[in-house]
Amino acid sequence: MPIEIKDIVSKKILSEVKGYLDIGFTHSLNPYTGCAFACEYCYVREMPIQKFKDIPWGSWVDVKKNAAENYLKEVSLLRRKNKPISIFMSSATDPYQPVEQRASITRSLLEEMDKNPPDSLQIQTRSPLVARDLDILLKLKEKCRIMVSMTIETDREDVKRIFRPMLLE
């Protein structure tokens, strides 16, 4: 099934955290909406952003084209107010969607963070594409606390077929 990819302009990129992220993080950052990975176990498929969508979870991704510009504006405002900035990337999507290879939204955000670092950043992904940004991540770790965590489902092909549908872009 082809993935519906749309470029959008978002009003904001940082969201104040609530719930389980409230311990240790001040903001979440989602460079995309939707997800091409379509993990069967993903909690986002049960959230309103998907529940009111008329196409299935895993078949659409919205690309937030102005994410880096929003980050700069929002971080500048938070810094002027002396607010802490501890970011979880991403709480409702994977920051390394297959489309990231050509859209580079997450990379542009990391480049902006290198110039205007948060106090801390945690990246959660299941994609090996994160290795592409190792150069920026290594520079950024000199400026803020950073952690990259990866979901690794299984190395068993029979189990993988159940939980990981084929990705077509």
Tab-separated table of C-alpha atoms in Angstrom:
chain	number	residue	atom	x	y	z
A	1	MET	CA	0.000	0.000	0.000
A	2	PRO	CA	1.512	3.378	-0.963
A	3	ILE	CA	2.081	5.938	1.789
A	4	GLU	CA	0.218	9.246	1.459
A	5	ILE	CA	2.829	11.959	2.100
A	6	LYS	CA	1.758	15.585	2.524
A	7	ASP	CA	3.835	18.670	3.235
A	8	ILE	CA	2.242	20.822	5.919
A	9	VAL	CA	3.041	24.061	7.723
A	10	SER	CA	2.753	23.608	11.464
A	11	LYS	CA	1.934	26.349	13.947
A	12	LYS	CA	4.247	24.943	16.622
A	13	ILE	CA	6.872	22.248	16.922
A	14	LEU	CA	7.379	22.018	20.692
A	15	SER	CA	4.551	20.706	22.855
A	16	GLU	CA	4.576	20.950	26.623
A	17	VAL	CA	4.593	17.442	28.010
A	18	LYS	CA	1.884	15.820	30.046
A	19	GLY	CA	1.437	12.318	31.378
A	20	TYR	CA	4.272	9.820	31.330
A	21	LEU	CA	6.769	12.237	29.731
A	22	ASP	CA	6.266	14.770	32.514
A	23	ILE	CA	9.053	13.056	34.425
A	24	GLY	CA	12.285	14.420	32.993
A	25	PHE	CA	11.022	16.259	29.915
A	26	THR	CA	9.553	19.712	29.412
A	27	HIS	CA	8.621	19.320	25.726
A	28	SER	CA	7.991	16.765	23.043
A	29	LEU	CA	8.911	17.387	19.428
A	30	ASN	CA	7.327	15.515	16.522
A	31	PRO	CA	8.872	16.390	13.125
A	32	TYR	CA	6.166	14.367	11.375
A	33	THR	CA	2.551	13.422	11.972
A	34	GLY	CA	1.489	9.900	11.163
A	35	CYS	CA	3.918	7.046	10.622
A	36	ALA	CA	4.875	4.794	7.734
A	37	PHE	CA	6.185	2.058	10.030
A	38	ALA	CA	2.654	0.960	11.034
A	39	CYS	CA	3.787	-0.969	14.109
A	40	GLU	CA	0.947	-3.124	15.387
A	41	TYR	CA	1.868	-2.383	19.000
A	42	CYS	CA	2.011	1.436	18.614
A	43	TYR	CA	-0.200	3.340	21.043
A	44	VAL	CA	-0.545	6.311	18.648
A	45	ARG	CA	-2.879	4.323	16.402
A	46	GLU	CA	-5.427	4.565	19.252
A	47	MET	CA	-5.041	8.330	19.745
A	48	PRO	CA	-7.439	10.937	18.317
A	49	ILE	CA	-4.980	11.964	15.592
A	50	GLN	CA	-5.561	8.543	14.025
A	51	LYS	CA	-9.016	7.651	15.321
A	52	PHE	CA	-10.605	10.489	13.333
A	53	LYS	CA	-8.572	9.846	10.184
A	54	ASP	CA	-10.288	8.025	7.356
A	55	ILE	CA	-7.186	6.180	6.171
A	56	PRO	CA	-5.416	3.431	8.152
A	57	TRP	CA	-2.523	3.968	10.545
A	58	GLY	CA	0.714	3.414	8.684
A	59	SER	CA	-0.593	4.712	5.366
A	60	TRP	CA	0.045	8.436	5.852
A	61	VAL	CA	2.747	10.877	6.951
A	62	ASP	CA	2.535	14.659	7.180
A	63	VAL	CA	5.905	16.385	6.787
A	64	LYS	CA	6.263	19.522	8.938
A	65	LYS	CA	8.270	21.583	6.458
A	66	ASN	CA	8.772	24.553	8.798
A	67	ALA	CA	9.882	22.524	11.830
A	68	ALA	CA	13.380	24.038	12.133
A	69	GLU	CA	12.078	27.606	11.843
A	70	ASN	CA	9.455	26.912	14.501
A	71	TYR	CA	12.084	25.366	16.760
A	72	LEU	CA	14.259	28.502	16.541
A	73	LYS	CA	11.330	30.826	17.366
A	74	GLU	CA	10.033	28.699	20.216
A	75	VAL	CA	13.434	28.019	21.806
A	76	SER	CA	14.371	31.698	21.596
A	77	LEU	CA	11.171	32.607	23.448
A	78	LEU	CA	11.755	29.934	26.110
A	79	ARG	CA	15.356	31.106	26.595
A	80	ARG	CA	14.216	34.726	27.041
A	81	LYS	CA	11.878	33.488	29.768
A	82	ASN	CA	14.696	31.425	31.365
A	83	LYS	CA	12.675	28.227	30.945
A	84	PRO	CA	14.351	24.804	30.884
A	85	ILE	CA	14.204	22.906	27.598
A	86	SER	CA	14.340	19.136	27.837
A	87	ILE	CA	13.027	17.531	24.639
A	88	PHE	CA	11.696	14.061	23.874
A	89	MET	CA	11.774	13.415	20.121
A	90	SER	CA	9.258	11.879	19.298
A	91	SER	CA	6.226	10.966	21.347
A	92	ALA	CA	3.706	10.389	18.548
A	93	THR	CA	5.763	9.458	15.484
A	94	ASP	CA	9.217	8.238	14.561
A	95	PRO	CA	11.584	11.126	13.779
A	96	TYR	CA	13.268	8.948	11.150
A	97	GLN	CA	10.366	8.140	8.851
A	98	PRO	CA	11.386	6.632	5.491
A	99	VAL	CA	10.588	10.029	3.899
A	100	GLU	CA	13.250	11.609	6.186
A	101	GLN	CA	15.879	10.296	3.772
A	102	ARG	CA	14.863	12.982	1.283
A	103	ALA	CA	12.896	15.487	3.419
A	104	SER	CA	15.634	15.894	6.093
A	105	ILE	CA	13.261	17.490	8.594
A	106	THR	CA	14.869	15.785	11.597
A	107	ARG	CA	18.345	16.606	10.311
A	108	SER	CA	17.404	20.277	9.873
A	109	LEU	CA	16.087	20.293	13.444
A	110	LEU	CA	19.344	18.812	14.737
A	111	GLU	CA	21.317	21.405	12.781
A	112	GLU	CA	19.240	24.149	14.417
A	113	MET	CA	19.724	22.498	17.820
A	114	ASP	CA	23.469	22.537	17.225
A	115	LYS	CA	23.233	26.341	16.969
A	116	ASN	CA	20.559	26.710	19.706
A	117	PRO	CA	20.827	23.624	21.903
A	118	PRO	CA	18.203	22.458	24.345
A	119	ASP	CA	19.336	21.462	27.839
A	120	SER	CA	18.742	17.831	26.943
A	121	LEU	CA	17.446	15.772	24.047
A	122	GLN	CA	16.284	12.185	23.839
A	123	ILE	CA	15.614	10.687	20.423
A	124	GLN	CA	13.476	7.546	20.198
A	125	THR	CA	13.490	5.713	16.865
A	126	ARG	CA	13.302	2.310	15.269
A	127	SER	CA	15.133	3.404	12.116
A	128	PRO	CA	18.811	2.863	11.345
A	129	LEU	CA	18.667	6.186	9.460
A	130	VAL	CA	19.610	7.849	12.766
A	131	ALA	CA	23.209	6.803	11.998
A	132	ARG	CA	23.198	9.293	9.098
A	133	ASP	CA	23.084	12.125	11.654
A	134	LEU	CA	25.888	10.862	13.855
A	135	ASP	CA	28.077	13.825	12.833
A	136	ILE	CA	25.567	16.356	14.209
A	137	LEU	CA	24.715	14.241	17.257
A	138	LEU	CA	28.389	14.067	18.241
A	139	LYS	CA	28.720	17.858	17.949
A	140	LEU	CA	25.477	18.371	19.856
A	141	LYS	CA	26.574	16.140	22.739
A	142	GLU	CA	29.251	18.724	23.548
A	143	LYS	CA	26.491	21.301	24.118
A	144	CYS	CA	23.702	19.368	25.812
A	145	ARG	CA	22.838	16.042	27.375
A	146	ILE	CA	21.740	13.709	24.597
A	147	MET	CA	20.517	10.137	24.414
A	148	VAL	CA	19.407	8.071	21.438
A	149	SER	CA	17.272	5.024	22.145
A	150	MET	CA	16.259	2.506	19.525
A	151	THR	CA	13.426	0.050	19.366
A	152	ILE	CA	14.647	-3.302	18.167
A	153	GLU	CA	11.727	-5.629	17.798
A	154	THR	CA	13.318	-8.984	17.099
A	155	ASP	CA	15.851	-10.775	14.999
A	156	ARG	CA	13.405	-13.608	14.300
A	157	GLU	CA	11.944	-13.316	10.814
A	158	ASP	CA	8.737	-15.190	11.719
A	159	VAL	CA	7.982	-12.741	14.549
A	160	LYS	CA	9.108	-9.719	12.511
A	161	ARG	CA	6.525	-10.506	9.794
A	162	ILE	CA	3.780	-10.258	12.407
A	163	PHE	CA	4.868	-6.931	13.901
A	164	ARG	CA	6.536	-5.136	11.006
A	165	PRO	CA	4.662	-4.752	7.749
A	166	MET	CA	6.669	-4.173	4.597
A	167	LEU	CA	7.449	-0.506	4.092
A	168	LEU	CA	6.769	0.907	0.682
A	169	GLU	CA	7.477	4.507	-0.097
